[in-house]
CSV table of C-alpha atoms and ligand atoms in Angstrom, one decimal:
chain,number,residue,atom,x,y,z
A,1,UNK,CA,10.4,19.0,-32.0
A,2,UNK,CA,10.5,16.8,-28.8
A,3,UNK,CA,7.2,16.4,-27.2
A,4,UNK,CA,7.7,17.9,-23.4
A,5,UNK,CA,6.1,16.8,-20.4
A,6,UNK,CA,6.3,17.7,-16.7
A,7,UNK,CA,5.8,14.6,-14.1
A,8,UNK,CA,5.2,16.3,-10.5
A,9,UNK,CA,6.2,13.9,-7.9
A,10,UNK,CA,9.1,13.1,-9.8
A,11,UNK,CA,11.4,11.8,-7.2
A,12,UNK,CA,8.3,9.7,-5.8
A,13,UNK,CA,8.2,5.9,-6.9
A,14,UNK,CA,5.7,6.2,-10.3
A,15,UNK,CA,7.4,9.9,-11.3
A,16,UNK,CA,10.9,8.0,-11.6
A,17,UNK,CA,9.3,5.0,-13.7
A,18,UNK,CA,7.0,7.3,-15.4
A,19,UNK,CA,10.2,9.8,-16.5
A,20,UNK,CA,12.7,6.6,-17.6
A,21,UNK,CA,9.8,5.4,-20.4
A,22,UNK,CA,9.1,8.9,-21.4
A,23,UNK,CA,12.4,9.5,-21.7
A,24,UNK,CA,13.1,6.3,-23.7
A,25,UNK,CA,9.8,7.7,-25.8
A,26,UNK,CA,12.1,11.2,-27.0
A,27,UNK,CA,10.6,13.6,-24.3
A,28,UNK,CA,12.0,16.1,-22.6
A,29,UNK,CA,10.8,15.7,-19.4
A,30,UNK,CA,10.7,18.4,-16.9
A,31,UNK,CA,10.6,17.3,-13.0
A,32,UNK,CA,8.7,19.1,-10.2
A,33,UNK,CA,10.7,18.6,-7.1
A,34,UNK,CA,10.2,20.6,-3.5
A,35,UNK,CA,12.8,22.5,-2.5
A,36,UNK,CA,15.0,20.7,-0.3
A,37,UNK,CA,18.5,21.4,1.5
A,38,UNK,CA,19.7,18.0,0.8
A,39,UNK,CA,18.1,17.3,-2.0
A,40,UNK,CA,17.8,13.0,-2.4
A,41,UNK,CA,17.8,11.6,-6.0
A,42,UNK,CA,17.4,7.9,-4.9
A,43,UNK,CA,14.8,6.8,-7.1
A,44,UNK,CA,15.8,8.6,-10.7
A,45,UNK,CA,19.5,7.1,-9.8
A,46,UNK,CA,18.3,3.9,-9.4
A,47,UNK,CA,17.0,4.1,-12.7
A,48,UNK,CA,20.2,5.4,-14.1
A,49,UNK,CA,18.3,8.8,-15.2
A,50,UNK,CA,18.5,11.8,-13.0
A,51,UNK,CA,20.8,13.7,-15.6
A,52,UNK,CA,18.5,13.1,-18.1
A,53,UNK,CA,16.0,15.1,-16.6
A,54,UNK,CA,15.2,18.8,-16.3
A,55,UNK,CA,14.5,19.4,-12.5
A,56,UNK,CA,12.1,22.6,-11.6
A,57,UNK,CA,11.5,23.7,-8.1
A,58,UNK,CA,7.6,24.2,-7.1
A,59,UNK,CA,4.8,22.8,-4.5
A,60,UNK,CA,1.7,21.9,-5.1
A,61,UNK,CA,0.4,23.9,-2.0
A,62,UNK,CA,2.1,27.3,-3.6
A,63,UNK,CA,-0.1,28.4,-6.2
A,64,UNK,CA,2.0,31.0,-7.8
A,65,UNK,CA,4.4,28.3,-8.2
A,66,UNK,CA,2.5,26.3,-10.1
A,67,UNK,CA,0.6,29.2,-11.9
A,68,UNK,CA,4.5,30.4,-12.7
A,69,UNK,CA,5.7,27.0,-13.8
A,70,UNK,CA,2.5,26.2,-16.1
A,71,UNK,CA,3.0,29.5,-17.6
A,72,UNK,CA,6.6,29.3,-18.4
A,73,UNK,CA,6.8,25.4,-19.6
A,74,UNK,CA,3.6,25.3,-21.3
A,75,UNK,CA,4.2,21.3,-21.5
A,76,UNK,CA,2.1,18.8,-24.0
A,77,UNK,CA,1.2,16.6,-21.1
A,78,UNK,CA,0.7,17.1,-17.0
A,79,UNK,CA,1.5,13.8,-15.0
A,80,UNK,CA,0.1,15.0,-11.8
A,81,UNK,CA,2.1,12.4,-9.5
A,82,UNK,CA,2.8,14.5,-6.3
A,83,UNK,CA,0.7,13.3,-3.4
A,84,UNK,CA,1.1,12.6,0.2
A,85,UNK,CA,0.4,9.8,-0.6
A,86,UNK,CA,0.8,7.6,2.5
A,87,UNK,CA,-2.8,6.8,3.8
A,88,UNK,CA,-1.8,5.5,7.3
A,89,UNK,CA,-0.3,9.2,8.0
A,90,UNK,CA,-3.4,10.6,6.7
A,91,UNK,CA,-5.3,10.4,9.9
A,92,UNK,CA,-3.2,12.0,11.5
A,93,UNK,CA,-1.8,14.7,8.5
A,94,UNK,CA,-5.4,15.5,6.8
A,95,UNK,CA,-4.9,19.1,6.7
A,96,UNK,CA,-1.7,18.9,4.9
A,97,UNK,CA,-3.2,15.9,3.0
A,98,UNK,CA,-5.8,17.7,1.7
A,99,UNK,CA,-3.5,20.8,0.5
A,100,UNK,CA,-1.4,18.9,-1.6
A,101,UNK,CA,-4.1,16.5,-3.0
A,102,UNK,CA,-7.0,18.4,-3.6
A,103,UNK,CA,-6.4,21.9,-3.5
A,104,UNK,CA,-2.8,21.2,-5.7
A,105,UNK,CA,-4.8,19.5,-8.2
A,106,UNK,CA,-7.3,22.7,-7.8
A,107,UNK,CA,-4.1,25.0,-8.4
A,108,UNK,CA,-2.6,22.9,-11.2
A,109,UNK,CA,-5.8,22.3,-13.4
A,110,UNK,CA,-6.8,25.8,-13.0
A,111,UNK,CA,-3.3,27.0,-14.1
A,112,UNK,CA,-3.8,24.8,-17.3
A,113,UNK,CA,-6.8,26.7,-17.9
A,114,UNK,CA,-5.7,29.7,-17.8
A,115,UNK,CA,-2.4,29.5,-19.6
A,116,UNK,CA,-2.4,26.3,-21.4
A,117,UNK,CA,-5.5,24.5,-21.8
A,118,UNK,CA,-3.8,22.3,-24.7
A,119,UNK,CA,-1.9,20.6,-22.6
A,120,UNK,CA,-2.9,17.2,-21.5
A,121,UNK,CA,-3.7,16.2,-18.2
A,122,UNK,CA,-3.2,13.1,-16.2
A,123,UNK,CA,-4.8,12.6,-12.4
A,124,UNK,CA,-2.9,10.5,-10.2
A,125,UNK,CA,-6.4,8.8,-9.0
A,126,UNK,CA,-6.8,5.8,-6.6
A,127,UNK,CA,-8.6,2.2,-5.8
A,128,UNK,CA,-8.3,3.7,-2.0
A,129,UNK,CA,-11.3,6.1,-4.0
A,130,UNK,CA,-13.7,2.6,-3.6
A,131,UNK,CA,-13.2,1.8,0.3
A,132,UNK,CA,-15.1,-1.4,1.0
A,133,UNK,CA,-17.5,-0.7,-2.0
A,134,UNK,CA,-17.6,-3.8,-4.6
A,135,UNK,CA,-19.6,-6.1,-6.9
A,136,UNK,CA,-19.3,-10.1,-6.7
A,137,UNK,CA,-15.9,-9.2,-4.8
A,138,UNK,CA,-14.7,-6.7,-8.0
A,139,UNK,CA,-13.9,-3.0,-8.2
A,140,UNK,CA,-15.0,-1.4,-11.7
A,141,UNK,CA,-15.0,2.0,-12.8
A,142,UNK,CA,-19.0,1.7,-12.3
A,143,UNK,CA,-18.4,1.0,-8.4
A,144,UNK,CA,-19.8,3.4,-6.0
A,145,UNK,CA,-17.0,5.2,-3.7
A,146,UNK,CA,-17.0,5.3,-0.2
A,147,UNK,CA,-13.5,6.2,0.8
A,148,UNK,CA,-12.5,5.2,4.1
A,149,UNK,CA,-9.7,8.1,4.6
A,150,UNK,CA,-8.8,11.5,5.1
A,151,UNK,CA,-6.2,10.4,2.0
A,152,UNK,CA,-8.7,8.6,-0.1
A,153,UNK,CA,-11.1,11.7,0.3
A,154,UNK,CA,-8.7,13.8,-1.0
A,155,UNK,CA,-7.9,11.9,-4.1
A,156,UNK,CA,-11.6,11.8,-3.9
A,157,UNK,CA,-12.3,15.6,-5.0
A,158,UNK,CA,-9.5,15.8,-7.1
A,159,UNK,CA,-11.0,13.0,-9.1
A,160,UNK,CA,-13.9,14.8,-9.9
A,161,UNK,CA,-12.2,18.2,-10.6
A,162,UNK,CA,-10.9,16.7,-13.1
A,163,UNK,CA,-13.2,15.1,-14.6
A,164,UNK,CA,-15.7,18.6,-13.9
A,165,UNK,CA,-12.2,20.5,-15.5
A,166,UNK,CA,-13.0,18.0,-18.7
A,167,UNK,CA,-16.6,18.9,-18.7
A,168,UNK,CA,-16.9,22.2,-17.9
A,169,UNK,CA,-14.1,23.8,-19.9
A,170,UNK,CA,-13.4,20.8,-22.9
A,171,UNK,CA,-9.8,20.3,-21.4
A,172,UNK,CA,-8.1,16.9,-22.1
A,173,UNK,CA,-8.2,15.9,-19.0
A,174,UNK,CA,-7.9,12.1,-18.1
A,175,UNK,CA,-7.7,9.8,-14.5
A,176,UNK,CA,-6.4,6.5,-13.9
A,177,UNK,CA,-8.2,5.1,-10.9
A,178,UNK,CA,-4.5,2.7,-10.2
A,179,UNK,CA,-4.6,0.1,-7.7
A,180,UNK,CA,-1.8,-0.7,-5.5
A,181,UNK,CA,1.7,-1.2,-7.6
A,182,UNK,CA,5.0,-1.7,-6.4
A,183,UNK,CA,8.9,-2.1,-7.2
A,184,UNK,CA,12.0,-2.0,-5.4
A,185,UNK,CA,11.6,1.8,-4.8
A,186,UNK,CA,8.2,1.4,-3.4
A,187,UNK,CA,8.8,3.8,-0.3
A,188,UNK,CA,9.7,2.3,3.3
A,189,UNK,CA,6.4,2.6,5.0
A,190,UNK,CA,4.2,0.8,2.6
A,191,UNK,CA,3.4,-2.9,3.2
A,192,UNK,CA,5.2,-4.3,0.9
A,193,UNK,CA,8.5,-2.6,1.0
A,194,UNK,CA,8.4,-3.1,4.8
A,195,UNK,CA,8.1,-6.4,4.3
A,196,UNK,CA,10.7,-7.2,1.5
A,197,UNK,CA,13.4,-5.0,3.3
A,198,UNK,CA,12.5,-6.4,6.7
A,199,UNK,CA,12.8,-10.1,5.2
A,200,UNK,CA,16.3,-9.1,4.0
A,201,UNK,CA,17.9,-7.6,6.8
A,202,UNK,CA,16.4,-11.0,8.6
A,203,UNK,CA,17.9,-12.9,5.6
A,204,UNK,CA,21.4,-11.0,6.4
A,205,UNK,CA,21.4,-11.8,9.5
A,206,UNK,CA,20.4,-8.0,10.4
A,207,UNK,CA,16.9,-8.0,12.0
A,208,UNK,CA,14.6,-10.8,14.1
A,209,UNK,CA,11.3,-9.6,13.5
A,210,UNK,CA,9.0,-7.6,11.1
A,211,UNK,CA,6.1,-5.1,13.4
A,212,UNK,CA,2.7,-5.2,11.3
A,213,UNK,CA,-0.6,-4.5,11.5
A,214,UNK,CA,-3.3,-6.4,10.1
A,215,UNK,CA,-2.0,-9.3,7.5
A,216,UNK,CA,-5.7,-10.3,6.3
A,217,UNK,CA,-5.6,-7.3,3.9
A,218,UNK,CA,-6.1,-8.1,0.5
A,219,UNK,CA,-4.5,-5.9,-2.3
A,220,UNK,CA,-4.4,-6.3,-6.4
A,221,UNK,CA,-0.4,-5.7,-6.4
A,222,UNK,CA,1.1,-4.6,-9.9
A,223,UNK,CA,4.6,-3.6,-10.4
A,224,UNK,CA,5.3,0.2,-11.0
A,225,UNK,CA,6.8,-0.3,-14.3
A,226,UNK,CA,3.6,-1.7,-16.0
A,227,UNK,CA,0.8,1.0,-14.8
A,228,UNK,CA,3.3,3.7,-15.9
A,229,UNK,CA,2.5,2.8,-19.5
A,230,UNK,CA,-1.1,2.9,-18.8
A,231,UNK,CA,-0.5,6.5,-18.0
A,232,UNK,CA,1.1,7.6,-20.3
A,233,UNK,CA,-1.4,5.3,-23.2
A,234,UNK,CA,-4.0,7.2,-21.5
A,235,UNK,CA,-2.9,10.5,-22.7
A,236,UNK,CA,-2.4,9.5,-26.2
A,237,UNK,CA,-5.9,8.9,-26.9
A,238,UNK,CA,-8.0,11.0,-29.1
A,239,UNK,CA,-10.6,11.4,-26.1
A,240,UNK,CA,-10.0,12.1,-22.0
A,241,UNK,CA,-11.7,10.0,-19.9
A,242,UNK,CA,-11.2,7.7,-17.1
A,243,UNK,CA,-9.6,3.9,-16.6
A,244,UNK,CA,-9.1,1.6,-13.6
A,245,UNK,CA,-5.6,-0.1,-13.6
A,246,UNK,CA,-5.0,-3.5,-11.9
A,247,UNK,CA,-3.7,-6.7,-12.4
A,248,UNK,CA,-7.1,-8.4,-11.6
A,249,UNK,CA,-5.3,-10.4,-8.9
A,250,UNK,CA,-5.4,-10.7,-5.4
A,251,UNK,CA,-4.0,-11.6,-2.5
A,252,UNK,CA,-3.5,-11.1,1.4
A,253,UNK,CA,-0.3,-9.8,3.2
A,254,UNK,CA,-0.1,-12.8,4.5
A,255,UNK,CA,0.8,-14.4,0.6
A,256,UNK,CA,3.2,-11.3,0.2
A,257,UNK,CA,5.2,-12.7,3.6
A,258,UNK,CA,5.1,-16.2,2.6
A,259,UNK,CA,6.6,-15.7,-0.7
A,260,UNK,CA,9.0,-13.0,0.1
A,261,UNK,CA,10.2,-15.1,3.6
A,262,UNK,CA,10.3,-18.7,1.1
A,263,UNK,CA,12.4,-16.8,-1.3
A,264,UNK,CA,15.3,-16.6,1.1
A,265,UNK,CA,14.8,-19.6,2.2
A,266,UNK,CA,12.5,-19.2,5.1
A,267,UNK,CA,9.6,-21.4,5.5
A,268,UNK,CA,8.3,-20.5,9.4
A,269,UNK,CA,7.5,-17.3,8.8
A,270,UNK,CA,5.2,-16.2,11.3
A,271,UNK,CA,7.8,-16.7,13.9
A,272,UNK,CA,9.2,-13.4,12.9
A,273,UNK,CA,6.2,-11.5,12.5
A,274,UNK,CA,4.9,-9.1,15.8
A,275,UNK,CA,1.6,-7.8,15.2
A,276,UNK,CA,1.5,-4.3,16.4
A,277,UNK,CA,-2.0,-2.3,17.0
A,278,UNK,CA,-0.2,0.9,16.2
A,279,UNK,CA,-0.2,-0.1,12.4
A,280,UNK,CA,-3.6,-1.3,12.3
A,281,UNK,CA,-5.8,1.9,10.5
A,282,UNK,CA,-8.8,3.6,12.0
A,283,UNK,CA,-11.0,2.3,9.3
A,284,UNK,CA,-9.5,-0.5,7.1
A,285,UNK,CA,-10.3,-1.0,3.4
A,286,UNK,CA,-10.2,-4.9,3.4
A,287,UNK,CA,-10.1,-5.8,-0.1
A,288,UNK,CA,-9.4,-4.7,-3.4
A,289,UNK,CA,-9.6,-6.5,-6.6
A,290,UNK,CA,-9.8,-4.2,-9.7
A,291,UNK,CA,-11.1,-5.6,-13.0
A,292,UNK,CA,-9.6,-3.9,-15.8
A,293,UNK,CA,-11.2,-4.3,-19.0
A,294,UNK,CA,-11.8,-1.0,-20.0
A,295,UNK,CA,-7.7,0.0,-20.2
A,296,UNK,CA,-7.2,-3.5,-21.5
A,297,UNK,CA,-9.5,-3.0,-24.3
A,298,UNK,CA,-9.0,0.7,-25.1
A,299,UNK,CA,-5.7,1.3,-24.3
A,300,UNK,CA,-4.2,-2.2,-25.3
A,301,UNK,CA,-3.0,-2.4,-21.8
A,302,UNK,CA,-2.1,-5.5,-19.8
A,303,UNK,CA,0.6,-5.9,-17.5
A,304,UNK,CA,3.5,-8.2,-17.8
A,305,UNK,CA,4.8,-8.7,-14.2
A,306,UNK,CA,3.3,-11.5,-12.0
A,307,UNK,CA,2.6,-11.1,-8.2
A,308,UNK,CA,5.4,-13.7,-7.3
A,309,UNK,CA,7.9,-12.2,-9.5
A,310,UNK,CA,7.4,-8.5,-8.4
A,311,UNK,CA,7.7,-10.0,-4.8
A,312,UNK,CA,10.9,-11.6,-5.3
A,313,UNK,CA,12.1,-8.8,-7.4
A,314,UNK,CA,11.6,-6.4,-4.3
A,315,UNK,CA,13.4,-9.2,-1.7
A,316,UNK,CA,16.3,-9.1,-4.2
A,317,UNK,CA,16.6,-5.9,-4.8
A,318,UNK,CA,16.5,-5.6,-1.1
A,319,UNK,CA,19.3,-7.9,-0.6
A,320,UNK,CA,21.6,-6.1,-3.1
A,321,UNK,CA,21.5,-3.0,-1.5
A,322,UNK,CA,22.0,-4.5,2.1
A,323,UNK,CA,24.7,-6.3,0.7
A,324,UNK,CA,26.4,-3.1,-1.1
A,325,UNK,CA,25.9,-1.7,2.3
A,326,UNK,CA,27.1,-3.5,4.2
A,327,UNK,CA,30.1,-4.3,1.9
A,328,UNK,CA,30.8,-0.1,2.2
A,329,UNK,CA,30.4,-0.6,6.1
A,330,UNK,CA,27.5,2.2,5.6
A,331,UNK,CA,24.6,0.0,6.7
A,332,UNK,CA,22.2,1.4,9.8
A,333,UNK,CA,19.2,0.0,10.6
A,334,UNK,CA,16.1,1.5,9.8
A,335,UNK,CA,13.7,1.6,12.6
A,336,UNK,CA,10.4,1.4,11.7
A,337,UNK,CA,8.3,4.5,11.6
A,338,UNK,CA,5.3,4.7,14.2
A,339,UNK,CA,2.9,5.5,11.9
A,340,UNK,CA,-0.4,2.8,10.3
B,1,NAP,P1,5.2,8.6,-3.8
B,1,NAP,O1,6.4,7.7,-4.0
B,1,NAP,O2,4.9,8.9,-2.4
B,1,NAP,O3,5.5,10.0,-4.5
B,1,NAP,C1,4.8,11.1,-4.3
B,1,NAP,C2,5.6,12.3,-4.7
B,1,NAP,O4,4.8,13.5,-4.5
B,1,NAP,C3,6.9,12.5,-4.0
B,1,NAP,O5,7.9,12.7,-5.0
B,1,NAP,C4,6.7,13.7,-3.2
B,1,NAP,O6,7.9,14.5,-3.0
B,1,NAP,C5,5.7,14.5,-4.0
B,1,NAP,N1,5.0,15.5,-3.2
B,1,NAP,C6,4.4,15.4,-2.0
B,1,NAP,N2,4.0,16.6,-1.6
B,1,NAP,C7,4.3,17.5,-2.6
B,1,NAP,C8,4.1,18.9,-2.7
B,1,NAP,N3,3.5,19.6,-1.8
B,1,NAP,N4,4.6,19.5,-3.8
B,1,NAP,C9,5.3,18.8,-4.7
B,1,NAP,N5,5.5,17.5,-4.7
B,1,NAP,C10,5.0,16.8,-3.6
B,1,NAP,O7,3.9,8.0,-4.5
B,1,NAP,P2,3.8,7.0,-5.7
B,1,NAP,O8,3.6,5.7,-5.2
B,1,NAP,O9,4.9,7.3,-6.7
B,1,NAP,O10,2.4,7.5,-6.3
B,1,NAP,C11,2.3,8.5,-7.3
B,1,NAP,C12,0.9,9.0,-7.3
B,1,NAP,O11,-0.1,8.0,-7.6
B,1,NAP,C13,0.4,9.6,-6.0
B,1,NAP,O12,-0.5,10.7,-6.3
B,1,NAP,C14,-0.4,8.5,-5.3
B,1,NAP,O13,-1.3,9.0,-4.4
B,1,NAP,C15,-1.0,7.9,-6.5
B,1,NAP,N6,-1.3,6.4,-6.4
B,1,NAP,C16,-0.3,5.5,-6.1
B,1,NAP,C17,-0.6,4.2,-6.1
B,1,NAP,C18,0.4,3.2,-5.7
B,1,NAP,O14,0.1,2.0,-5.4
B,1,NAP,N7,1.7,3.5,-5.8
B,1,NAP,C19,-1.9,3.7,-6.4
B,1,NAP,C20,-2.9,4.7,-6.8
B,1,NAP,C21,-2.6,6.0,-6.8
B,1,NAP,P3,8.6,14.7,-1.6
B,1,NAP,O15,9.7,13.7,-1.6
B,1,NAP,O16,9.0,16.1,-1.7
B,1,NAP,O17,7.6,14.4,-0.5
B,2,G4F,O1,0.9,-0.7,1.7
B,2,G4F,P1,-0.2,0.1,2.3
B,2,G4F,O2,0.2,1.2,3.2
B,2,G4F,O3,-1.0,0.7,1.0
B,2,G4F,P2,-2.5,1.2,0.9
B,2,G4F,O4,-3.0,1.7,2.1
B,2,G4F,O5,-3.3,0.1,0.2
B,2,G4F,O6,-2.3,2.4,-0.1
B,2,G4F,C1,-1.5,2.4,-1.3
B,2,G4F,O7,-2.2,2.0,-2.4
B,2,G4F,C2,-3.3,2.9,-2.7
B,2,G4F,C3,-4.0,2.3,-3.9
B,2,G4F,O8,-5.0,1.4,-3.5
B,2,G4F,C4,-2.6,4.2,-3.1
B,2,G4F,F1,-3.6,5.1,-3.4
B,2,G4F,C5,-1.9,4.8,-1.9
B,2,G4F,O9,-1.2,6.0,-2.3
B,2,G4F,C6,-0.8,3.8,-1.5
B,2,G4F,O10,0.1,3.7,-2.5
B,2,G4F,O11,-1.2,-0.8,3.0
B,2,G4F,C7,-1.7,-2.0,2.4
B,2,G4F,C8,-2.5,-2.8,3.5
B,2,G4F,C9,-3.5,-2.0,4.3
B,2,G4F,O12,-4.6,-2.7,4.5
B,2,G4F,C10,-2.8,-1.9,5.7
B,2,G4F,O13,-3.6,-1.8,6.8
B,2,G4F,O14,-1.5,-3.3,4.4
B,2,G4F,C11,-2.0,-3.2,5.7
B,2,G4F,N1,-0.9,-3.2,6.6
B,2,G4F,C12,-0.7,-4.2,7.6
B,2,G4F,N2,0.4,-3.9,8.3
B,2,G4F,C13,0.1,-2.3,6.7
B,2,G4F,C14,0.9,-2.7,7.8
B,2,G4F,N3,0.4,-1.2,6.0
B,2,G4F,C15,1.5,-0.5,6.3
B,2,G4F,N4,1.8,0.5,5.5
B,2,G4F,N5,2.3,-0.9,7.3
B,2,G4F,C16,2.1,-2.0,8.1
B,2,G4F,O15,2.8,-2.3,9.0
């Protein structure tokens, strides 16, 4: 019998990665989407793998829905992915933030209790849990949180529901505390893809100028692919419990601009760079820089892609798509959202 597993957030960046290797791994994996009257299936068709996947409707702010879907699919494992998970927008969203982050997580983890408490669970946690809080300049799973947002807050209480869900009630229940990862369907309005699209529609001749907000951030990038595995190793152990994932790397926007901007044969780069207040945060988490050991040692993790090869891989990947495009005379500008 295939093992089955639902992903929510399936059509987000980590849900499409997280389905392909699954998939490759014999599952039949089951997709919550939102409904939608024009539905997009960017990411999984990127991937070559939306027909491969079995697509059920739900939100994590409808209870019944889950409580219906939980009850019907009684799945081995849970990836909870679904998030908004956009921290800039936070601010000004934290209502709807906090429905879909905490009180979905609330919904889901109590509909496993009552209809399937077999079924493994995975937490979508976050480094953004951590704020400014470190040690020598490193992030652990022993570092205090003090979360600096109305998202990082949110992921803050689902965090420990889960783990309280593992204690109170002996579920399998397990979080992976990820720090920042990327690919080339990273979404629009996070740093990186901002920057990698912005530096190819410059490269194509397209754009003259990327609008950011504070480049002396400092982030431990990972590609997508990699910390997918780590979730899914995480629910193959014979105990829950809870893992950091990062790359143990770091580096400032400004890095991520020079590399993606020299790749396409840029040197001057700040010439094309406007800083713009409006996508500086209310309270900034300056610098993360996870150390890992735990996953590395009990999982057998350890990612394979380097920070300059995801950041070229994003600026290609970029360029491709422009070009296609472009070559189909479909290209429009994106403008960039005026959100953090
Ligand atoms: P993403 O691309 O933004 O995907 C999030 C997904 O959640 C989207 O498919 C979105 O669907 C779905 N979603 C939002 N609200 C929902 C709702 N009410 N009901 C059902 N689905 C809903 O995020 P990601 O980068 O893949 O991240 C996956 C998870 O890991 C998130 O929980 C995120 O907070 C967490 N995380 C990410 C990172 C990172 O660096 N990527 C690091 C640490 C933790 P719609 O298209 O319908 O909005
Ligand atoms: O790319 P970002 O928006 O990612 P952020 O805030 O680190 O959050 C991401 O990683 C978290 C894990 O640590 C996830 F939990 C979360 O869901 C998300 O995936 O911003 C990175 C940094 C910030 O310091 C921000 O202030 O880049 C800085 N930045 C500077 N200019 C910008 C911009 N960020 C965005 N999005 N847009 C800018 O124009």
């Amino acid at each position: 019998m295939k093992k089955t597993a639902l992903i929510t957030g399936i059509i987000g960046q980590d849900g499409a990665y997280l389905a392909k290797i699954l998939l490759a791994k014999g599952y039949h994996v089951y997709g919550l989407m939102r409904r939608y009257a024009t539905p997009q299936f960017n990411n999984t068709d990127y991937l070559g793998i939306t027909k491969d996947i079995e697509f059920v409707f739900g939100d994590m702010t409808d209870e019944s829905s889950i409580l219906n879907l939980i009850k019907s699919l009684r799945p081995d494992e849970v990836y909870n992915l679904a998030a908004q998970s956009f921290v800039g927008i936070s601010w000004d969203l934290p209502k709807m933030t906090t429905e879909v982050n905490s009180l979905g997580v609330m919904y889901m983890l109590n509909a496993l209790k009552l209809f399937s408490p077999q079924t493994k669970f995975y937490q979508a946690s976050t480094s953004e849990m951590f704020g400014n809080s470190h040690k020598d300049g490193l992030q652990t799973e022993q570092t205090p949180f003090h979360p600096r947002s109305p998202y990082a807050i949110s992921k803050l209480y689902s965090h420990w529901l889960t783990i309280n869900y593992r204690e109170s009630y002996n579920m399998f229940c397990a979080s992976g505390i990820l720090f920042n990862h990327e690919s080339p369907i990273r979404g629009m309005e996070f740093v990186t893809r901002k920057i990698s699209h912005g530096v190819a529609q410059i490269a194509l001749g397209l754009a003259q100028e990327i609008r950011l907000g504070n480049l002396d951030s400092k982030r431990d990038w990972g590609f997508a692919g990699d910390y997918v595995e780590a979730m899914w190793l995480m629910l193959q152990q014979e105990k829950a419990d809870d893992y950091l994932i990062s790359t143990g790397e770091t580096h400032s926007i400004r890095d991520f601009l020079q590399i993606a901007f020299a790749h396409v044969g840029i040197q001057d780069w700040e010439k094309y760079i406007t800083i713009d207040p409006r996508f500086k945060r209310p309270a900034e988490v300056f610098a993360l820089h996870g150390k890992s050991d735990k996953a590395r040692e009990k999982l057998g993790w350890v990612p394979k892609v380097k920070f300059e090869e995801l950041v070229k891989m994003m600026v290609d990947a970029d360029v491709a798509r422009l070009k296609h495009k472009m070559a189909d005379k479909k290209y429009s500008s994106v403008k960039t959202p005026v959100v953090s």
